[in-house]
Amino acid sequence: MHLQLFADAAPSASESLPALSEDLISTVHWIMWAFMGICIGWVIFQGARYAVASSQGRHEPEQLTRAVSGLFGLIVIGGAQLVVSSLAGDGEAEPQDAPIEPPLTPAPPVPAAPAPDEPMNWTPFIAVGAIIAALIGLALLGLIAFRARNQIADRKAAAADREKDWHTARTIFDQTRTKFADYLADPHAVFERPTLDDHTDPFTAAFLTALADAEALHTETVPRSAQRIDEFRTAAATLAAAWAAADQNARKIGMGVLTRGQRKTLTTIKRVLAIALDESATAGERETAMRTVTRLAGELPIAVNTDRIVQKLTLSLENAQRKALTV
């Protein structure tokens, strides 16, 4: 009788196990929820960084890779949630009733109490939703990466086109300036196309204005602004057209209508100019020849700018004197 009383009072080991297993499962669930929250925050953070970098034209695939790793982690944790929930459901054992000794006297029948409704377990549904959300996130990241790649490719193509346009414009600009420089360096050209030195001539004035505009827009490196490149390209084309018109006009006019005496004077100028430019002649001979050229140029019907020739002769004489002093 005493043994039976002690046995009835002692707690059963099987009654404490379900409580312990429920606490453990609840703890695991909370840990998994925490990791899922971390994964979601990580995906949002890396996705935002990748979007900002893409909007600024920078391609940083490592950020997209980190975001994808967070989505995979979310899928794995969601699957683990499903596994834990299924195991918890399978492991719940039906409570076993303790053996009851038949009463000595029949007890009156007691109506059975209605079984309480068990709470709905939403964990599997939430885990499935997390997995679906992770898959949708992967698809969205793939779409973002695809669009960002296309945008970067478009920007590179546009930059290449702008650079090509700039190089083309600079080639036209350099060629036109070279033609004008050749004219300035040729002392005989001033007697063949003197109108190019006449700033009052409308064709020459238009060319000089176009030259100043193009030089103001010219840079040594490719500008970043597409508008600046377009402006320089337009200015270079305008410069080339203006030079062609001015040069054609100067060649057409030439020295104008010359009399027989003026043609003879022009022939004399060319012969004496050759002496002035001859480095083998003495300094006195060259200076005398240059004075003769300047005097005869005043007899021509069109004014000729001989200052450039005088400057070139002066520079040549100074170089010859320096060479003579160093010998």
Short mmCIF file of N, CA and C in Angstrom, two decimals, residues 36-199:
data_model
loop_
_atom_site.label_atom_id
_atom_site.label_comp_id
_atom_site.label_asym_id
_atom_site.label_seq_id
_atom_site.Cartn_x
_atom_site.Cartn_y
_atom_site.Cartn_z
N MET A 36 16.79 34.17 -40.79
CA MET A 36 16.03 34.59 -41.97
C MET A 36 15.95 36.11 -42.04
N GLY A 37 15.76 36.74 -40.89
CA GLY A 37 15.74 38.21 -40.88
C GLY A 37 17.08 38.79 -41.30
N ILE A 38 18.18 38.16 -40.81
CA ILE A 38 19.52 38.62 -41.20
C ILE A 38 19.72 38.47 -42.70
N CYS A 39 19.28 37.33 -43.26
CA CYS A 39 19.44 37.10 -44.70
C CYS A 39 18.65 38.13 -45.51
N ILE A 40 17.43 38.41 -45.06
CA ILE A 40 16.61 39.39 -45.78
C ILE A 40 17.28 40.78 -45.73
N GLY A 41 17.76 41.18 -44.57
CA GLY A 41 18.44 42.46 -44.46
C GLY A 41 19.69 42.52 -45.31
N TRP A 42 20.44 41.41 -45.35
CA TRP A 42 21.66 41.35 -46.15
C TRP A 42 21.34 41.48 -47.64
N VAL A 43 20.28 40.81 -48.10
CA VAL A 43 19.89 40.88 -49.51
C VAL A 43 19.48 42.30 -49.87
N ILE A 44 18.69 42.92 -49.01
CA ILE A 44 18.25 44.30 -49.29
C ILE A 44 19.45 45.25 -49.32
N PHE A 45 20.38 45.09 -48.40
CA PHE A 45 21.54 45.98 -48.34
C PHE A 45 22.42 45.84 -49.59
N GLN A 46 22.75 44.61 -49.96
CA GLN A 46 23.61 44.39 -51.12
C GLN A 46 22.89 44.76 -52.42
N GLY A 47 21.59 44.47 -52.48
CA GLY A 47 20.84 44.86 -53.67
C GLY A 47 20.81 46.37 -53.84
N ALA A 48 20.65 47.10 -52.74
CA ALA A 48 20.64 48.57 -52.81
C ALA A 48 22.01 49.10 -53.25
N ARG A 49 23.08 48.53 -52.72
CA ARG A 49 24.42 48.96 -53.12
C ARG A 49 24.67 48.70 -54.60
N TYR A 50 24.21 47.56 -55.08
CA TYR A 50 24.39 47.23 -56.49
C TYR A 50 23.58 48.18 -57.38
N ALA A 51 22.36 48.50 -56.94
CA ALA A 51 21.52 49.42 -57.73
C ALA A 51 22.15 50.81 -57.79
N VAL A 52 22.69 51.28 -56.66
CA VAL A 52 23.33 52.60 -56.65
C VAL A 52 24.56 52.60 -57.55
N ALA A 53 25.37 51.54 -57.47
CA ALA A 53 26.58 51.47 -58.31
C ALA A 53 26.20 51.43 -59.79
N SER A 54 25.15 50.68 -60.13
CA SER A 54 24.73 50.60 -61.53
C SER A 54 24.22 51.94 -62.03
N SER A 55 23.49 52.67 -61.19
CA SER A 55 22.99 53.98 -61.61
C SER A 55 24.12 54.97 -61.85
N GLN A 56 25.27 54.77 -61.20
CA GLN A 56 26.42 55.64 -61.38
C GLN A 56 27.37 55.15 -62.46
N GLY A 57 26.98 54.09 -63.18
CA GLY A 57 27.79 53.60 -64.28
C GLY A 57 28.90 52.65 -63.87
N ARG A 58 28.92 52.23 -62.59
CA ARG A 58 29.95 51.29 -62.13
C ARG A 58 29.38 49.87 -62.08
N HIS A 59 30.19 48.94 -62.55
CA HIS A 59 29.77 47.53 -62.57
C HIS A 59 30.50 46.79 -61.45
N GLU A 60 29.74 46.41 -60.42
CA GLU A 60 30.32 45.72 -59.25
C GLU A 60 29.56 44.41 -59.03
N PRO A 61 29.94 43.35 -59.77
CA PRO A 61 29.19 42.08 -59.65
C PRO A 61 29.36 41.40 -58.31
N GLU A 62 30.40 41.75 -57.54
CA GLU A 62 30.58 41.07 -56.26
C GLU A 62 29.42 41.38 -55.30
N GLN A 63 28.85 42.57 -55.41
CA GLN A 63 27.71 42.91 -54.56
C GLN A 63 26.49 42.08 -54.93
N LEU A 64 26.29 41.84 -56.23
CA LEU A 64 25.18 41.00 -56.66
C LEU A 64 25.40 39.56 -56.20
N THR A 65 26.65 39.11 -56.24
CA THR A 65 26.96 37.74 -55.78
C THR A 65 26.66 37.60 -54.28
N ARG A 66 26.97 38.63 -53.50
CA ARG A 66 26.67 38.58 -52.06
C ARG A 66 25.16 38.55 -51.82
N ALA A 67 24.41 39.31 -52.61
CA ALA A 67 22.96 39.30 -52.45
C ALA A 67 22.39 37.93 -52.79
N VAL A 68 22.93 37.30 -53.83
CA VAL A 68 22.46 35.96 -54.22
C VAL A 68 22.77 34.96 -53.13
N SER A 69 23.94 35.09 -52.50
CA SER A 69 24.27 34.17 -51.41
C SER A 69 23.28 34.32 -50.26
N GLY A 70 22.85 35.56 -49.98
CA GLY A 70 21.84 35.76 -48.93
C GLY A 70 20.52 35.11 -49.30
N LEU A 71 20.12 35.16 -50.57
CA LEU A 71 18.88 34.52 -51.00
C LEU A 71 18.98 33.01 -50.87
N PHE A 72 20.11 32.46 -51.24
CA PHE A 72 20.29 31.02 -51.07
C PHE A 72 20.22 30.62 -49.59
N GLY A 73 20.84 31.45 -48.75
CA GLY A 73 20.74 31.17 -47.32
C GLY A 73 19.31 31.22 -46.84
N LEU A 74 18.52 32.16 -47.38
CA LEU A 74 17.11 32.24 -47.02
C LEU A 74 16.35 30.99 -47.45
N ILE A 75 16.68 30.49 -48.63
CA ILE A 75 16.03 29.26 -49.11
C ILE A 75 16.38 28.07 -48.21
N VAL A 76 17.68 27.98 -47.85
CA VAL A 76 18.12 26.85 -47.02
C VAL A 76 17.45 26.91 -45.65
N ILE A 77 17.39 28.09 -45.05
CA ILE A 77 16.78 28.20 -43.73
C ILE A 77 15.29 27.92 -43.80
N GLY A 78 14.63 28.40 -44.88
CA GLY A 78 13.21 28.10 -45.05
C GLY A 78 12.96 26.61 -45.17
N GLY A 79 13.83 25.91 -45.94
CA GLY A 79 13.68 24.46 -46.03
C GLY A 79 13.90 23.78 -44.70
N ALA A 80 14.86 24.30 -43.92
CA ALA A 80 15.10 23.72 -42.60
C ALA A 80 13.90 23.94 -41.69
N GLN A 81 13.25 25.08 -41.85
CA GLN A 81 12.03 25.34 -41.06
C GLN A 81 10.97 24.28 -41.37
N LEU A 82 10.81 23.96 -42.64
CA LEU A 82 9.83 22.94 -43.01
C LEU A 82 10.19 21.58 -42.41
N VAL A 83 11.49 21.25 -42.48
CA VAL A 83 11.92 19.95 -41.94
C VAL A 83 11.67 19.89 -40.43
N VAL A 84 12.04 20.96 -39.72
CA VAL A 84 11.86 20.97 -38.27
C VAL A 84 10.38 20.89 -37.92
N SER A 85 9.54 21.60 -38.67
CA SER A 85 8.10 21.58 -38.39
C SER A 85 7.51 20.19 -38.62
N SER A 86 7.96 19.53 -39.70
CA SER A 86 7.44 18.19 -39.97
C SER A 86 7.90 17.19 -38.90
N LEU A 87 9.17 17.31 -38.47
CA LEU A 87 9.66 16.41 -37.44
C LEU A 87 8.94 16.65 -36.12
N ALA A 88 8.67 17.92 -35.83
CA ALA A 88 7.96 18.21 -34.58
C ALA A 88 6.56 17.65 -34.62
N GLY A 89 5.92 17.71 -35.78
CA GLY A 89 4.56 17.16 -35.89
C GLY A 89 4.56 15.65 -35.77
N ASP A 90 5.58 15.01 -36.39
CA ASP A 90 5.64 13.56 -36.32
C ASP A 90 6.03 13.07 -34.94
N GLY A 91 6.85 13.87 -34.21
CA GLY A 91 7.37 13.40 -32.92
C GLY A 91 6.40 13.55 -31.79
N GLU A 92 5.28 14.29 -32.04
CA GLU A 92 4.33 14.45 -30.94
C GLU A 92 3.55 13.16 -30.74
N ALA A 93 3.75 12.57 -29.64
CA ALA A 93 3.10 11.28 -29.35
C ALA A 93 1.80 11.54 -28.63
N GLU A 94 0.89 10.71 -28.94
CA GLU A 94 -0.39 10.79 -28.25
C GLU A 94 -0.21 10.45 -26.78
N PRO A 95 -0.75 11.23 -25.89
CA PRO A 95 -0.57 10.91 -24.46
C PRO A 95 -1.27 9.61 -24.11
N GLN A 96 -0.56 8.76 -23.34
CA GLN A 96 -1.09 7.47 -22.91
C GLN A 96 -1.71 7.61 -21.52
N ASP A 97 -2.86 7.08 -21.44
CA ASP A 97 -3.54 7.12 -20.14
C ASP A 97 -2.94 6.10 -19.19
N ALA A 98 -2.80 6.51 -17.96
CA ALA A 98 -2.30 5.58 -16.94
C ALA A 98 -3.36 4.50 -16.68
N PRO A 99 -2.90 3.31 -16.43
CA PRO A 99 -3.87 2.24 -16.16
C PRO A 99 -4.72 2.56 -14.93
N ILE A 100 -5.96 2.43 -15.10
CA ILE A 100 -6.92 2.72 -14.01
C ILE A 100 -7.53 1.40 -13.53
N GLU A 101 -7.44 1.25 -12.28
CA GLU A 101 -8.04 0.04 -11.71
C GLU A 101 -9.55 0.16 -11.72
N PRO A 102 -10.14 -0.87 -12.01
CA PRO A 102 -11.62 -0.82 -12.05
C PRO A 102 -12.16 -0.49 -10.65
N PRO A 103 -13.05 0.44 -10.61
CA PRO A 103 -13.59 0.82 -9.29
C PRO A 103 -14.40 -0.33 -8.67
N LEU A 104 -14.43 -0.24 -7.42
CA LEU A 104 -15.18 -1.29 -6.73
C LEU A 104 -16.65 -1.19 -7.02
N THR A 105 -17.09 0.09 -7.15
CA THR A 105 -18.50 0.27 -7.47
C THR A 105 -18.61 1.04 -8.76
N PRO A 106 -19.48 0.72 -9.59
CA PRO A 106 -19.60 1.42 -10.89
C PRO A 106 -19.91 2.89 -10.65
N ALA A 107 -19.06 3.74 -11.31
CA ALA A 107 -19.23 5.20 -11.20
C ALA A 107 -20.27 5.65 -12.20
N PRO A 108 -20.96 6.67 -11.85
CA PRO A 108 -21.95 7.19 -12.81
C PRO A 108 -21.25 7.74 -14.04
N PRO A 109 -21.85 7.58 -15.20
CA PRO A 109 -21.22 8.06 -16.45
C PRO A 109 -21.06 9.57 -16.42
N VAL A 110 -19.85 10.04 -16.80
CA VAL A 110 -19.53 11.47 -16.85
C VAL A 110 -19.45 11.89 -18.32
N PRO A 111 -20.21 12.89 -18.69
CA PRO A 111 -20.15 13.30 -20.12
C PRO A 111 -18.75 13.80 -20.48
N ALA A 112 -18.28 13.36 -21.65
CA ALA A 112 -16.93 13.74 -22.10
C ALA A 112 -16.91 15.21 -22.48
N ALA A 113 -15.86 15.88 -22.00
CA ALA A 113 -15.70 17.30 -22.33
C ALA A 113 -15.22 17.45 -23.77
N PRO A 114 -15.70 18.45 -24.47
CA PRO A 114 -15.23 18.65 -25.87
C PRO A 114 -13.73 18.95 -25.91
N ALA A 115 -13.05 18.32 -26.90
CA ALA A 115 -11.60 18.51 -27.02
C ALA A 115 -11.31 19.95 -27.46
N PRO A 116 -10.38 20.61 -26.80
CA PRO A 116 -10.05 21.99 -27.19
C PRO A 116 -9.42 22.04 -28.58
N ASP A 117 -9.77 23.09 -29.33
CA ASP A 117 -9.19 23.25 -30.67
C ASP A 117 -7.70 23.58 -30.55
N GLU A 118 -6.93 22.83 -31.30
CA GLU A 118 -5.49 23.07 -31.30
C GLU A 118 -5.18 24.30 -32.15
N PRO A 119 -4.23 25.18 -31.75
CA PRO A 119 -3.88 26.38 -32.55
C PRO A 119 -3.24 25.99 -33.88
N MET A 120 -3.52 26.81 -34.89
CA MET A 120 -2.99 26.55 -36.23
C MET A 120 -1.49 26.78 -36.25
N ASN A 121 -0.76 25.85 -36.79
CA ASN A 121 0.71 25.97 -36.91
C ASN A 121 1.03 26.65 -38.25
N TRP A 122 1.40 27.95 -38.19
CA TRP A 122 1.68 28.70 -39.41
C TRP A 122 3.13 28.60 -39.86
N THR A 123 3.95 27.94 -39.13
CA THR A 123 5.37 27.88 -39.48
C THR A 123 5.63 27.31 -40.87
N PRO A 124 5.02 26.18 -41.26
CA PRO A 124 5.29 25.66 -42.62
C PRO A 124 4.89 26.66 -43.70
N PHE A 125 3.76 27.33 -43.50
CA PHE A 125 3.31 28.27 -44.53
C PHE A 125 4.27 29.46 -44.66
N ILE A 126 4.74 29.92 -43.50
CA ILE A 126 5.68 31.05 -43.54
C ILE A 126 7.00 30.62 -44.18
N ALA A 127 7.45 29.41 -43.88
CA ALA A 127 8.69 28.92 -44.48
C ALA A 127 8.55 28.81 -45.99
N VAL A 128 7.41 28.26 -46.44
CA VAL A 128 7.18 28.16 -47.89
C VAL A 128 7.13 29.55 -48.51
N GLY A 129 6.47 30.49 -47.83
CA GLY A 129 6.43 31.86 -48.35
C GLY A 129 7.81 32.48 -48.44
N ALA A 130 8.66 32.19 -47.45
CA ALA A 130 10.03 32.73 -47.48
C ALA A 130 10.80 32.16 -48.67
N ILE A 131 10.61 30.88 -48.94
CA ILE A 131 11.30 30.26 -50.08
C ILE A 131 10.83 30.88 -51.39
N ILE A 132 9.49 31.07 -51.48
CA ILE A 132 8.95 31.67 -52.71
C ILE A 132 9.47 33.10 -52.87
N ALA A 133 9.50 33.84 -51.75
CA ALA A 133 10.00 35.22 -51.82
C ALA A 133 11.48 35.24 -52.22
N ALA A 134 12.26 34.27 -51.72
CA ALA A 134 13.66 34.20 -52.10
C ALA A 134 13.81 33.92 -53.58
N LEU A 135 13.00 33.03 -54.12
CA LEU A 135 13.07 32.73 -55.55
C LEU A 135 12.68 33.96 -56.38
N ILE A 136 11.64 34.66 -55.93
CA ILE A 136 11.26 35.88 -56.64
C ILE A 136 12.38 36.92 -56.57
N GLY A 137 13.04 37.01 -55.39
CA GLY A 137 14.16 37.93 -55.25
C GLY A 137 15.31 37.58 -56.19
N LEU A 138 15.58 36.27 -56.35
CA LEU A 138 16.61 35.86 -57.30
C LEU A 138 16.26 36.29 -58.71
N ALA A 139 15.00 36.10 -59.08
CA ALA A 139 14.57 36.50 -60.43
C ALA A 139 14.71 38.01 -60.62
N LEU A 140 14.33 38.79 -59.58
CA LEU A 140 14.44 40.24 -59.68
C LEU A 140 15.90 40.69 -59.77
N LEU A 141 16.76 40.08 -58.98
CA LEU A 141 18.17 40.42 -59.06
C LEU A 141 18.75 40.09 -60.43
N GLY A 142 18.33 38.95 -60.99
CA GLY A 142 18.78 38.61 -62.33
C GLY A 142 18.32 39.64 -63.35
N LEU A 143 17.07 40.10 -63.21
CA LEU A 143 16.56 41.13 -64.12
C LEU A 143 17.32 42.44 -63.95
N ILE A 144 17.59 42.81 -62.69
CA ILE A 144 18.35 44.04 -62.45
C ILE A 144 19.75 43.93 -63.04
N ALA A 145 20.39 42.78 -62.85
CA ALA A 145 21.74 42.60 -63.40
C ALA A 145 21.73 42.67 -64.92
N PHE A 146 20.70 42.08 -65.54
CA PHE A 146 20.60 42.11 -67.00
C PHE A 146 20.42 43.53 -67.52
N ARG A 147 19.52 44.28 -66.87
CA ARG A 147 19.29 45.65 -67.31
C ARG A 147 20.51 46.53 -67.06
N ALA A 148 21.16 46.32 -65.90
CA ALA A 148 22.35 47.11 -65.60
C ALA A 148 23.46 46.83 -66.61
N ARG A 149 23.59 45.56 -66.98
CA ARG A 149 24.62 45.21 -67.96
C ARG A 149 24.33 45.88 -69.30
N ASN A 150 23.07 45.88 -69.72
CA ASN A 150 22.70 46.53 -70.98
C ASN A 150 22.94 48.04 -70.91
N GLN A 151 22.60 48.64 -69.76
CA GLN A 151 22.81 50.07 -69.62
C GLN A 151 24.30 50.42 -69.67
N ILE A 152 25.12 49.61 -69.01
CA ILE A 152 26.56 49.86 -69.04
C ILE A 152 27.11 49.69 -70.45
N ALA A 153 26.62 48.66 -71.16
CA ALA A 153 27.05 48.46 -72.54
C ALA A 153 26.64 49.63 -73.42
N ASP A 154 25.42 50.13 -73.20
CA ASP A 154 24.95 51.27 -73.99
C ASP A 154 25.80 52.51 -73.70
N ARG A 155 26.12 52.71 -72.41
CA ARG A 155 26.94 53.88 -72.07
C ARG A 155 28.33 53.77 -72.68
N LYS A 156 28.91 52.57 -72.67
CA LYS A 156 30.23 52.40 -73.28
C LYS A 156 30.17 52.64 -74.78
N ALA A 157 29.12 52.13 -75.43
CA ALA A 157 28.98 52.35 -76.86
C ALA A 157 28.82 53.83 -77.18
N ALA A 158 28.00 54.53 -76.36
CA ALA A 158 27.82 55.96 -76.58
C ALA A 158 29.12 56.72 -76.37
N ALA A 159 29.89 56.32 -75.34
CA ALA A 159 31.18 56.97 -75.09
C ALA A 159 32.15 56.73 -76.24
N ALA A 160 32.14 55.50 -76.80
CA ALA A 160 33.00 55.20 -77.94
C ALA A 160 32.61 56.04 -79.16
N ASP A 161 31.30 56.20 -79.37
CA ASP A 161 30.84 57.03 -80.50
C ASP A 161 31.25 58.48 -80.30
N ARG A 162 31.11 58.98 -79.06
CA ARG A 162 31.51 60.36 -78.79
C ARG A 162 33.01 60.56 -79.02
N GLU A 163 33.80 59.58 -78.57
CA GLU A 163 35.25 59.69 -78.77
C GLU A 163 35.60 59.65 -80.25
N LYS A 164 34.90 58.82 -81.01
CA LYS A 164 35.15 58.76 -82.45
C LYS A 164 34.79 60.09 -83.12
N ASP A 165 33.65 60.67 -82.72
CA ASP A 165 33.25 61.97 -83.27
C ASP A 165 34.28 63.05 -82.94
N TRP A 166 34.80 63.00 -81.71
CA TRP A 166 35.79 64.00 -81.31
C TRP A 166 37.07 63.86 -82.12
N HIS A 167 37.55 62.63 -82.32
CA HIS A 167 38.78 62.41 -83.09
C HIS A 167 38.58 62.85 -84.54
N THR A 168 37.40 62.57 -85.09
CA THR A 168 37.12 63.00 -86.47
C THR A 168 37.14 64.52 -86.57
N ALA A 169 36.50 65.19 -85.59
CA ALA A 169 36.48 66.64 -85.60
C ALA A 169 37.89 67.22 -85.40
N ARG A 170 38.67 66.58 -84.55
CA ARG A 170 40.01 67.10 -84.32
C ARG A 170 40.89 66.92 -85.56
N THR A 171 40.69 65.83 -86.31
CA THR A 171 41.44 65.64 -87.54
C THR A 171 41.13 66.76 -88.54
N ILE A 172 39.84 67.08 -88.68
CA ILE A 172 39.44 68.18 -89.58
C ILE A 172 40.04 69.50 -89.10
N PHE A 173 40.00 69.72 -87.80
CA PHE A 173 40.53 70.95 -87.21
C PHE A 173 42.04 71.06 -87.46
N ASP A 174 42.78 69.97 -87.21
CA ASP A 174 44.24 70.00 -87.40
C ASP A 174 44.60 70.17 -88.87
N GLN A 175 43.89 69.51 -89.76
CA GLN A 175 44.19 69.64 -91.19
C GLN A 175 43.98 71.07 -91.67
N THR A 176 42.91 71.71 -91.20
CA THR A 176 42.64 73.08 -91.63
C THR A 176 43.70 74.04 -91.09
N ARG A 177 44.07 73.86 -89.84
CA ARG A 177 45.10 74.73 -89.28
C ARG A 177 46.45 74.51 -89.99
N THR A 178 46.73 73.27 -90.38
CA THR A 178 47.97 73.00 -91.09
C THR A 178 47.99 73.71 -92.45
N LYS A 179 46.86 73.72 -93.14
CA LYS A 179 46.79 74.42 -94.44
C LYS A 179 47.03 75.92 -94.25
N PHE A 180 46.45 76.49 -93.22
CA PHE A 180 46.65 77.91 -92.97
C PHE A 180 48.09 78.20 -92.56
N ALA A 181 48.67 77.30 -91.75
CA ALA A 181 50.07 77.48 -91.33
C ALA A 181 51.01 77.37 -92.53
N ASP A 182 50.71 76.48 -93.46
CA ASP A 182 51.53 76.37 -94.67
C ASP A 182 51.49 77.66 -95.48
N TYR A 183 50.32 78.26 -95.52
CA TYR A 183 50.22 79.54 -96.23
C TYR A 183 51.07 80.61 -95.55
N LEU A 184 51.00 80.67 -94.23
CA LEU A 184 51.76 81.69 -93.50
C LEU A 184 53.26 81.45 -93.60
N ALA A 185 53.67 80.19 -93.73
CA ALA A 185 55.10 79.88 -93.79
C ALA A 185 55.69 80.06 -95.19
N ASP A 186 54.85 80.19 -96.19
CA ASP A 186 55.32 80.32 -97.57
C ASP A 186 55.42 81.80 -97.93
N PRO A 187 56.62 82.35 -98.07
CA PRO A 187 56.74 83.80 -98.39
C PRO A 187 56.23 84.14 -99.78
N HIS A 188 56.20 83.20 -100.69
CA HIS A 188 55.72 83.47 -102.04
C HIS A 188 54.20 83.49 -102.09
N ALA A 189 53.53 82.82 -101.13
CA ALA A 189 52.07 82.72 -101.18
C ALA A 189 51.40 84.07 -101.01
N VAL A 190 52.06 85.00 -100.29
CA VAL A 190 51.45 86.30 -100.06
C VAL A 190 51.31 87.10 -101.36
N PHE A 191 52.15 86.76 -102.35
CA PHE A 191 52.05 87.43 -103.66
C PHE A 191 51.13 86.67 -104.62
N GLU A 192 50.66 85.50 -104.18
CA GLU A 192 49.74 84.73 -105.01
C GLU A 192 48.30 84.79 -104.48
N ARG A 193 48.16 84.86 -103.12
CA ARG A 193 46.83 84.92 -102.49
C ARG A 193 46.83 86.00 -101.41
N PRO A 194 47.09 87.22 -101.77
CA PRO A 194 47.19 88.28 -100.76
C PRO A 194 45.88 88.55 -100.03
N THR A 195 44.75 88.15 -100.61
CA THR A 195 43.47 88.40 -99.95
C THR A 195 43.37 87.67 -98.62
N LEU A 196 44.09 86.55 -98.44
CA LEU A 196 44.05 85.81 -97.17
C LEU A 196 44.65 86.62 -96.03
N ASP A 197 45.40 87.70 -96.34
CA ASP A 197 45.94 88.58 -95.30
C ASP A 197 45.07 89.82 -95.12
N ASP A 198 44.03 89.96 -95.92
CA ASP A 198 43.16 91.12 -95.83
C ASP A 198 41.99 90.80 -94.90
N HIS A 199 42.03 91.32 -93.68
CA HIS A 199 40.99 91.01 -92.69
C HIS A 199 39.66 91.68 -93.00
#
